[in-house]
Coordinates of C-alpha atoms in Angstrom, one line a residue:
Chain A
M119 CA 31.9 -4.5 5.0
S120 CA 33.6 -2.7 7.9
L121 CA 32.0 0.6 7.0
Y122 CA 28.6 -0.9 7.3
N123 CA 29.2 -2.3 10.8
D124 CA 30.3 1.1 12.2
P125 CA 27.3 2.9 13.7
I126 CA 28.0 6.3 12.0
G127 CA 29.2 4.6 8.7
H128 CA 26.0 2.6 8.7
W129 CA 23.9 5.8 8.7
V130 CA 26.1 7.3 6.0
V131 CA 25.7 4.3 3.8
V132 CA 21.9 4.1 4.3
T133 CA 21.5 7.8 3.6
V134 CA 23.5 7.7 0.4
A135 CA 21.7 4.6 -0.7
I136 CA 18.3 6.2 -0.2
A137 CA 19.4 9.4 -2.1
L138 CA 20.7 7.2 -5.0
L139 CA 17.5 5.2 -5.1
L140 CA 15.3 8.4 -5.0
F141 CA 17.3 9.7 -8.0
V142 CA 16.9 6.5 -9.9
V143 CA 13.2 6.1 -9.2
L144 CA 12.5 9.7 -10.1
T145 CA 14.4 9.5 -13.4
A146 CA 12.7 6.2 -14.2
T147 CA 9.3 7.8 -13.5
A148 CA 10.0 10.7 -15.9
Y149 CA 11.0 8.3 -18.7
T150 CA 8.0 6.1 -18.0
V151 CA 5.8 9.1 -18.7
W152 CA 7.7 9.7 -21.9
F153 CA 7.5 6.0 -22.8
E154 CA 3.8 6.0 -22.2
R155 CA 3.1 9.0 -24.3
V156 CA 5.2 7.7 -27.2
A157 CA 3.7 4.1 -27.0
L158 CA 0.1 5.5 -26.7
G159 CA 0.8 7.7 -29.7
R160 CA 2.0 4.8 -31.8
I161 CA -1.0 2.7 -30.7
Q162 CA -3.3 5.6 -31.9
R163 CA -1.2 6.0 -35.1
R164 CA 0.3 9.4 -34.3
P165 CA 3.9 10.2 -33.6
G166 CA 3.7 11.3 -29.9
P167 CA 6.1 13.8 -28.4
N168 CA 9.0 14.4 -30.8
R169 CA 9.9 18.1 -30.7
V170 CA 11.8 18.8 -27.4
G171 CA 15.2 17.2 -27.6
P172 CA 16.1 14.0 -29.5
F173 CA 13.0 11.8 -29.9
G174 CA 11.2 14.1 -27.5
L175 CA 13.2 12.9 -24.6
L176 CA 13.3 16.3 -23.0
Q177 CA 9.5 16.7 -23.2
L178 CA 9.2 15.8 -19.5
A179 CA 11.6 18.5 -18.4
A180 CA 9.6 21.0 -20.4
D181 CA 6.3 19.8 -18.9
G182 CA 7.8 19.8 -15.4
I183 CA 9.0 23.4 -15.7
K184 CA 5.6 24.5 -17.1
L185 CA 3.7 22.8 -14.2
A186 CA 6.1 24.2 -11.6
F187 CA 5.5 27.8 -12.8
K188 CA 1.7 27.4 -12.9
E189 CA -0.4 29.1 -10.3
S190 CA -1.0 26.7 -7.5
F191 CA -4.8 27.1 -7.2
V192 CA -6.7 26.3 -4.0
P193 CA -10.5 26.4 -4.3
A194 CA -12.5 28.5 -1.9
E195 CA -13.8 27.2 1.4
T196 CA -11.6 24.1 1.5
D197 CA -9.7 22.5 4.3
K198 CA -6.3 24.0 3.2
L199 CA -4.2 21.7 5.4
L200 CA -5.9 18.5 4.2
F201 CA -5.7 19.8 0.6
V202 CA -1.9 20.0 0.9
I203 CA -1.4 16.8 2.9
A204 CA -3.2 14.6 0.4
P205 CA -0.6 14.7 -2.5
T206 CA 2.2 14.5 0.1
I207 CA 0.8 11.2 1.4
A208 CA 0.5 9.9 -2.1
V209 CA 4.1 10.5 -2.9
A210 CA 5.5 9.3 0.4
A211 CA 3.5 6.1 0.2
A212 CA 4.7 5.5 -3.3
F213 CA 8.4 6.1 -2.5
L214 CA 8.4 4.0 0.7
S215 CA 7.6 0.8 -1.1
W216 CA 11.0 1.0 -2.7
A217 CA 12.6 0.6 0.7
V218 CA 12.2 -3.2 0.4
I219 CA 12.5 -3.8 -3.3
P220 CA 15.8 -5.3 -4.1
I221 CA 17.5 -4.5 -7.4
G222 CA 19.8 -7.1 -9.0
L223 CA 22.9 -5.2 -10.1
W224 CA 25.2 -8.1 -11.0
Y225 CA 25.6 -11.8 -10.3
N226 CA 25.4 -12.1 -6.5
V227 CA 25.3 -8.3 -6.1
Q228 CA 22.0 -6.7 -5.2
Y229 CA 21.0 -3.3 -4.0
W230 CA 18.4 -2.8 -1.4
I231 CA 17.7 -0.3 1.5
A232 CA 16.1 -2.8 3.9
D233 CA 16.1 -6.6 3.6
V234 CA 13.4 -7.4 6.2
N235 CA 11.6 -10.6 7.1
I236 CA 8.1 -9.1 6.4
G237 CA 9.2 -8.0 2.9
V238 CA 6.2 -7.9 0.6
L239 CA 3.8 -7.2 3.5
L240 CA 5.5 -3.9 4.0
I241 CA 4.8 -2.9 0.4
F242 CA 1.1 -3.7 1.0
A243 CA 1.1 -1.7 4.2
F244 CA 2.5 1.4 2.4
S245 CA 0.3 1.0 -0.7
S246 CA -2.7 0.7 1.6
L247 CA -2.0 4.2 2.8
N248 CA -2.3 5.5 -0.7
V249 CA -6.1 5.4 -0.4
Y250 CA -5.9 8.2 2.2
A251 CA -4.3 10.5 -0.3
I252 CA -7.2 9.9 -2.8
V253 CA -10.1 10.2 -0.3
I254 CA -8.6 13.2 1.5
G255 CA -7.8 14.9 -1.8
G256 CA -11.4 14.3 -3.0
Y257 CA -12.9 15.4 0.3
A258 CA -10.7 18.5 0.8
S259 CA -11.4 19.8 -2.8
N260 CA -14.9 20.9 -1.8
N261 CA -16.2 19.7 -5.2
K262 CA -18.8 17.0 -5.7
Y263 CA -16.9 15.4 -8.6
S264 CA -13.8 15.2 -6.5
L265 CA -15.7 13.7 -3.6
L266 CA -17.4 11.1 -5.8
G267 CA -14.0 10.2 -7.4
G268 CA -12.4 9.8 -4.0
L269 CA -15.2 7.6 -2.6
R270 CA -15.2 5.4 -5.7
S271 CA -11.5 5.0 -5.4
A272 CA -11.7 4.0 -1.7
A273 CA -14.3 1.3 -2.6
Q274 CA -12.2 0.1 -5.5
L275 CA -8.9 0.0 -3.6
I276 CA -10.4 -1.9 -0.7
S277 CA -12.1 -4.4 -3.0
Y278 CA -9.0 -5.2 -5.0
E279 CA -6.5 -5.1 -2.1
M280 CA -7.7 -8.4 -0.8
A281 CA -7.5 -10.1 -4.2
L282 CA -4.1 -8.7 -4.6
G283 CA -2.9 -10.0 -1.3
L284 CA -4.5 -13.4 -1.7
S285 CA -3.0 -13.8 -5.2
L286 CA 0.5 -13.8 -3.7
V287 CA -0.2 -16.2 -0.9
P288 CA 0.5 -19.4 -3.0
T289 CA 3.9 -17.9 -3.9
F290 CA 4.7 -17.4 -0.2
M291 CA 3.5 -20.9 0.6
I292 CA 5.8 -22.4 -2.1
V293 CA 8.8 -20.3 -1.2
G294 CA 8.2 -20.3 2.6
S295 CA 9.3 -16.6 2.9
L296 CA 8.0 -13.1 2.4
R297 CA 11.5 -11.8 1.7
L298 CA 11.7 -10.6 -1.9
R299 CA 15.3 -11.9 -2.3
D300 CA 14.3 -15.4 -1.1
I301 CA 11.5 -15.4 -3.6
V302 CA 13.8 -14.4 -6.5
E303 CA 16.5 -16.9 -5.4
Y304 CA 13.9 -19.8 -5.1
T305 CA 15.4 -22.9 -6.7
V306 CA 13.9 -26.3 -7.5
H307 CA 15.4 -29.7 -7.6
W308 CA 13.5 -31.7 -10.2
G309 CA 15.3 -34.8 -11.3
W310 CA 18.2 -33.5 -13.5
Y311 CA 17.1 -29.9 -13.3
N312 CA 18.6 -27.9 -10.4
G313 CA 18.3 -24.2 -10.4
P314 CA 16.1 -21.1 -10.3
I315 CA 12.6 -21.2 -11.7
P316 CA 10.2 -18.4 -12.6
L317 CA 7.4 -18.8 -10.1
I318 CA 4.7 -18.1 -12.8
L319 CA 5.2 -21.8 -13.8
L320 CA 4.0 -22.8 -10.4
T321 CA 1.3 -20.2 -9.7
P322 CA -0.1 -19.1 -13.1
I323 CA -3.5 -18.3 -11.7
G324 CA -2.0 -16.2 -9.0
F325 CA -0.1 -14.2 -11.6
V326 CA -3.3 -13.5 -13.6
I327 CA -5.1 -12.3 -10.4
Y328 CA -2.1 -10.2 -9.4
L329 CA -2.0 -8.6 -12.8
M330 CA -5.6 -7.6 -12.8
A331 CA -5.7 -6.5 -9.2
A332 CA -2.5 -4.5 -9.7
V333 CA -4.0 -2.5 -12.5
A334 CA -7.0 -1.7 -10.3
E335 CA -4.8 -0.8 -7.4
T336 CA -2.8 1.7 -9.5
N337 CA -6.0 3.3 -10.8
R338 CA -4.9 2.7 -14.4
A339 CA -7.2 2.1 -17.4
P340 CA -9.3 0.1 -17.8
F341 CA -9.9 0.4 -14.0
D342 CA -9.4 4.2 -13.8
L343 CA -12.9 4.9 -12.5
P344 CA -11.7 7.3 -9.8
E345 CA -10.8 9.8 -12.6
A346 CA -13.2 8.8 -15.3
E347 CA -13.2 12.0 -17.2
Q348 CA -16.6 11.5 -19.0
E349 CA -18.5 11.2 -15.8
L350 CA -16.4 12.8 -13.1
I351 CA -14.4 15.5 -14.9
G352 CA -11.1 14.4 -13.3
G353 CA -12.3 12.7 -10.1
F354 CA -10.2 13.6 -7.1
L355 CA -7.7 15.4 -9.3
T356 CA -10.2 17.9 -10.6
E357 CA -9.2 20.8 -8.3
Y358 CA -5.5 20.1 -8.2
S359 CA -3.0 22.1 -10.3
G360 CA 0.6 23.0 -10.5
L361 CA 3.1 21.1 -8.2
K362 CA 0.3 19.4 -6.2
F363 CA -1.0 17.8 -9.4
V364 CA 2.6 16.8 -10.3
M365 CA 2.9 15.0 -7.0
F366 CA -0.3 12.9 -7.6
Y367 CA 0.9 12.2 -11.1
L368 CA 4.4 11.2 -9.9
A369 CA 2.8 8.9 -7.3
E370 CA 0.7 7.2 -9.9
Y371 CA 3.8 6.4 -12.1
I372 CA 5.9 5.3 -9.2
N373 CA 3.2 2.9 -8.2
M374 CA 3.1 1.7 -11.8
I375 CA 6.9 0.9 -11.7
T376 CA 6.5 -0.6 -8.3
V377 CA 3.9 -3.1 -9.3
S378 CA 5.8 -3.9 -12.5
A379 CA 9.0 -4.5 -10.5
L380 CA 7.0 -6.7 -8.1
A381 CA 5.6 -8.7 -10.9
A382 CA 9.1 -9.3 -12.3
L383 CA 10.4 -10.2 -8.8
L384 CA 7.6 -12.4 -7.7
F385 CA 6.7 -14.3 -10.9
F386 CA 9.5 -14.0 -13.4
G387 CA 12.6 -14.7 -11.5
G388 CA 13.6 -11.0 -10.9
W389 CA 17.1 -10.4 -12.3
Y390 CA 17.7 -13.9 -13.6
L391 CA 17.3 -14.3 -17.4
W392 CA 19.5 -16.8 -19.1
V393 CA 23.0 -15.2 -19.6
I394 CA 21.9 -11.6 -19.8
P395 CA 23.5 -9.5 -17.1
P396 CA 21.1 -9.2 -14.1
V397 CA 20.7 -5.4 -14.1
I398 CA 19.7 -5.4 -17.8
A399 CA 17.5 -8.5 -17.4
F400 CA 15.6 -6.8 -14.5
F401 CA 15.3 -3.6 -16.6
I402 CA 13.9 -5.5 -19.6
K403 CA 11.3 -7.3 -17.4
I404 CA 10.1 -4.0 -15.8
V405 CA 9.9 -2.3 -19.2
L406 CA 7.9 -5.2 -20.6
F407 CA 5.4 -4.9 -17.8
L408 CA 5.2 -1.1 -18.2
F409 CA 4.5 -1.7 -21.9
L410 CA 1.7 -4.1 -21.0
Y411 CA 0.1 -1.5 -18.8
I412 CA 0.3 1.1 -21.6
W413 CA -1.0 -1.4 -24.1
L414 CA -4.0 -2.2 -21.8
R415 CA -4.7 1.5 -21.5
G416 CA -4.5 2.0 -25.3
T417 CA -6.7 -1.0 -26.1
F418 CA -9.5 -1.6 -23.5
P419 CA -12.5 0.6 -22.8
R420 CA -13.2 1.5 -19.1
L421 CA -15.3 -0.9 -17.1
R422 CA -18.6 0.2 -15.7
Y423 CA -18.7 0.6 -11.9
D424 CA -20.9 -2.4 -11.2
M425 CA -18.8 -4.5 -13.5
L426 CA -15.7 -3.5 -11.6
M427 CA -17.2 -4.5 -8.3
R428 CA -18.6 -7.7 -9.6
L429 CA -15.2 -8.7 -11.1
G430 CA -13.5 -7.9 -7.8
W431 CA -15.8 -9.5 -5.3
K432 CA -17.4 -12.3 -7.3
V433 CA -14.6 -13.5 -9.6
L434 CA -11.2 -12.5 -8.5
L435 CA -11.6 -13.0 -4.7
P436 CA -13.2 -16.5 -4.8
L437 CA -10.7 -17.5 -7.5
A438 CA -7.8 -16.3 -5.3
I439 CA -9.1 -18.2 -2.2
A440 CA -9.6 -21.3 -4.3
N441 CA -6.0 -20.9 -5.6
V442 CA -4.7 -20.7 -2.0
I443 CA -6.6 -23.9 -1.0
V444 CA -5.6 -25.9 -4.1
T445 CA -1.9 -24.8 -3.7
G446 CA -2.1 -25.9 -0.1
I447 CA -3.5 -29.4 -1.0
V448 CA -0.9 -29.9 -3.8
L449 CA 2.0 -28.8 -1.5
V450 CA 0.9 -31.2 1.3
A451 CA 0.5 -34.0 -1.3
T452 CA 3.9 -33.5 -2.9
Q453 CA 6.0 -32.6 0.2
G454 CA 4.0 -34.3 2.9
Chain B
M21 CA 18.4 5.7 19.2
A22 CA 15.6 3.3 20.2
I23 CA 14.8 5.5 23.2
A24 CA 14.5 8.6 21.0
I25 CA 12.2 6.8 18.5
F26 CA 10.1 5.5 21.4
F27 CA 9.5 9.0 22.8
I28 CA 8.7 10.4 19.4
A29 CA 6.2 7.6 18.7
A30 CA 4.7 7.9 22.1
A31 CA 4.3 11.7 21.7
M32 CA 2.7 11.1 18.3
A33 CA 0.3 8.7 19.9
V34 CA -0.7 11.0 22.7
A35 CA -1.0 14.0 20.4
G36 CA -3.1 12.0 18.0
A37 CA -5.4 10.8 20.8
V38 CA -5.8 14.4 22.0
G39 CA -6.6 15.4 18.4
V40 CA -9.3 12.7 18.1
V41 CA -11.3 14.3 20.9
S42 CA -10.5 18.0 20.4
F43 CA -11.0 18.6 16.7
R44 CA -14.4 19.9 15.7
E45 CA -14.3 18.5 12.1
P46 CA -15.0 14.7 12.1
I47 CA -12.5 14.1 9.3
R48 CA -9.6 15.6 11.3
S49 CA -10.6 13.3 14.2
V50 CA -10.4 10.3 12.0
L51 CA -7.0 11.3 10.7
S52 CA -5.8 11.8 14.2
L53 CA -6.9 8.3 15.0
V54 CA -4.8 7.1 12.0
V55 CA -1.8 8.9 13.5
V56 CA -2.4 7.0 16.8
M57 CA -2.6 3.7 14.8
L58 CA 0.7 4.5 13.0
A59 CA 2.4 5.5 16.2
L60 CA 1.3 2.2 17.9
A61 CA 2.7 0.3 14.9
I62 CA 6.1 2.0 15.5
L63 CA 5.9 1.0 19.1
F64 CA 5.3 -2.6 18.1
L65 CA 8.3 -2.5 15.8
L66 CA 10.5 -1.2 18.7
L67 CA 9.5 -4.4 20.5
S68 CA 10.8 -6.5 17.6
A69 CA 7.3 -7.5 16.6
Q70 CA 7.7 -7.0 12.9
F71 CA 4.7 -8.9 11.9
V72 CA 2.4 -7.2 14.3
F73 CA 3.8 -3.9 13.1
V74 CA 2.8 -4.5 9.5
V75 CA -0.5 -6.1 10.4
Q76 CA -1.3 -3.0 12.5
I77 CA -0.7 -0.8 9.5
I78 CA -2.5 -3.0 7.0
V79 CA -5.6 -3.8 9.1
Y80 CA -6.1 -0.7 11.3
A81 CA -4.6 2.1 9.3
G82 CA -5.2 0.6 5.9
A83 CA -8.7 -0.9 6.2
V84 CA -10.6 -0.1 9.4
M85 CA -9.8 3.6 9.4
V86 CA -10.5 3.9 5.6
L87 CA -14.1 2.7 6.3
F88 CA -14.4 5.4 9.0
L89 CA -13.1 7.9 6.5
F90 CA -15.5 6.6 3.9
V91 CA -18.6 7.2 6.1
I92 CA -17.5 10.6 7.2
A93 CA -16.7 11.7 3.6
L94 CA -20.2 10.5 2.7
F95 CA -21.7 12.9 5.2
G96 CA -19.8 15.8 3.6
P97 CA -17.8 18.6 5.2
S98 CA -20.2 19.3 8.0
R99 CA -18.9 20.6 11.3
E100 CA -19.9 19.2 14.6
L101 CA -22.8 21.2 16.2
A102 CA -21.9 24.0 18.6
R103 CA -20.9 22.8 22.0
T104 CA -23.7 22.0 24.3
R105 CA -22.5 21.2 27.8
L106 CA -24.0 19.1 30.4
R107 CA -24.3 20.6 33.8
F108 CA -21.3 19.8 36.0
Q109 CA -19.5 18.5 32.9
S110 CA -16.1 19.8 33.8
W111 CA -16.4 18.6 37.4
L112 CA -17.5 15.2 36.2
S113 CA -14.8 14.8 33.6
G114 CA -12.2 15.8 36.2
L115 CA -13.6 13.2 38.5
F116 CA -13.4 10.5 35.8
V117 CA -9.8 11.5 34.9
L118 CA -8.8 11.2 38.6
A119 CA -10.5 7.8 38.9
L120 CA -8.8 6.6 35.7
L121 CA -5.3 7.8 36.8
G122 CA -5.9 6.1 40.2
L123 CA -6.7 2.9 38.5
I124 CA -3.6 3.1 36.3
W125 CA -1.5 3.9 39.3
A126 CA -2.9 0.9 41.2
M127 CA -2.3 -1.4 38.2
L128 CA 1.3 -0.3 37.8
Q129 CA 2.1 -1.0 41.5
G130 CA 3.2 -4.6 40.8
V131 CA 5.1 -3.9 37.6
Q132 CA 8.8 -4.0 37.5
Y133 CA 11.1 -3.0 34.7
R134 CA 13.0 -6.0 33.4
Q135 CA 15.3 -7.1 30.6
P136 CA 13.9 -9.2 27.8
D137 CA 13.8 -12.9 28.6
K138 CA 17.1 -14.7 28.3
G139 CA 17.5 -17.0 25.4
V140 CA 15.1 -15.2 23.1
D141 CA 16.6 -14.8 19.7
L142 CA 15.6 -11.4 18.5
S143 CA 16.3 -12.2 14.9
V144 CA 13.6 -14.9 15.0
F145 CA 11.1 -13.4 17.5
G146 CA 8.2 -11.6 15.9
T147 CA 9.0 -12.8 12.3
V148 CA 6.2 -14.2 10.1
Q149 CA 7.5 -17.7 10.6
A150 CA 7.6 -17.4 14.4
I151 CA 4.0 -16.0 14.6
A152 CA 2.8 -18.7 12.2
V153 CA 4.2 -21.5 14.3
G154 CA 2.5 -20.1 17.4
L155 CA -0.8 -19.6 15.7
F156 CA -1.0 -23.0 14.0
T157 CA 0.3 -25.1 16.9
T158 CA -0.1 -23.8 20.4
Y159 CA -3.0 -21.4 19.7
L160 CA -4.7 -23.4 16.9
Y161 CA -8.1 -23.7 18.6
P162 CA -8.4 -20.1 19.8
F163 CA -7.3 -19.0 16.3
E164 CA -9.8 -21.1 14.5
L165 CA -12.6 -20.1 17.0
T166 CA -11.8 -16.5 16.3
S167 CA -12.2 -17.0 12.6
I168 CA -15.6 -18.6 13.2
L169 CA -16.6 -15.7 15.4
L170 CA -15.6 -13.2 12.7
L171 CA -17.6 -15.2 10.1
V172 CA -20.7 -15.1 12.3
A173 CA -20.3 -11.4 12.8
A174 CA -20.0 -10.8 9.0
I175 CA -23.1 -13.0 8.3
G176 CA -25.0 -11.1 11.0
A177 CA -24.0 -7.7 9.5
I178 CA -25.2 -8.9 6.1
Y179 CA -28.5 -10.2 7.6
L180 CA -29.2 -6.9 9.4
S181 CA -28.4 -4.7 6.4
R182 CA -30.3 -6.7 3.7
K183 CA -33.7 -5.5 2.6
R184 CA -36.7 -7.6 3.6
I185 CA -38.7 -9.0 0.7
D186 CA -42.0 -7.3 1.9
D187 CA -40.2 -4.0 2.2
L188 CA -39.4 -3.8 -1.5

């Protein structure tokens, strides 16, 4: 593209691309919330939102307007600056991950902001900044429940970050690249079969570890200890209201979509699905993962804190390391 | 463009470093240190070291500083005690700054600005693959020895922090 090679055209293209992506991700987030409320409602045998607009589709607009007009309350004797910075970090970290996630639009047409060599590592880097939002939010709220929620969350995120990272190492070893497009386009030549393959067939254990660690990283049930309402009121969210609360909420749902998209890209061949057009295939895969998250939330009770730590350090981490070693041995044995 | 980003990142790093020593609340000092780490990461990226950039963020900003934050949050929102000065403190600090600046000046005497080495392919330099080849061929022994050193340090920390049987 000639426009892309021109220095000013390049910036125009990138800016427009970022704006479009922001719009798509925000809309997707809003309807993820709607989807969750309806699905959770059905799991609990109640209709869920169905009053505002057709099928309750405008419920989120109504909620958004309500929250925007709420009083933005700041508790007394807090660090005002840190109190405001915390939700900002959460949203920024959540959006930044989308810079490197490619979206398959059509056959051989993909949409991405940055196609970098370090690919997935960049997503880890941005999501590792998310823990600041939670700890600072908990600390700045000047409330013991908030502080406890923030500290719990920091411990939980650090514990599961390693399992999450190590669960993907076998994938990188097989593909030989961290670039998300290379991972999606990975093809095998097995006898008569020549073509793309969903990597879950090659690293099933990695996928299971990824799935569990990703739920813990996004603070979703059954790993939602940072905001366990029975013991901690609302955890780090307790003192947040109005638009600042919306920002934390937004960040949580963006992260949910991010890990769903990553699962589809890394383990299920991204936008490839038989003859179905790529953009629809990608969409279906993400929605299935989102449904899995909602299903987990509707089905499983919350883990106790010591169980959570034991699972992270004594089960998932050793399993992930063993998975890396076994994959290495098999790769050397088959490829030499 | 790169020059502008360099100066912004450098200013961020210096401002963060000043913040670390001048804030009275420990938590703000920690966050200033995070700003320094992120600014350093940007400087690495400007040198085409993508992998070092992302490792700097994941390891320093994402893990090490979170542990600092963890400890300080556990202490709660306490301010540093009122300033108690040593005698001659300002004179002494001025002296140390002068000595440090002199050292830096002496070190920079032999340095010359130069272009990047000829024949370096910037699209490969600093990528994950390039770093991996270096680590697992040329620098294999230092790399493995470092991992043993870290293991020893971790075991030592566990030994020191565990409770003795007769203390229980």
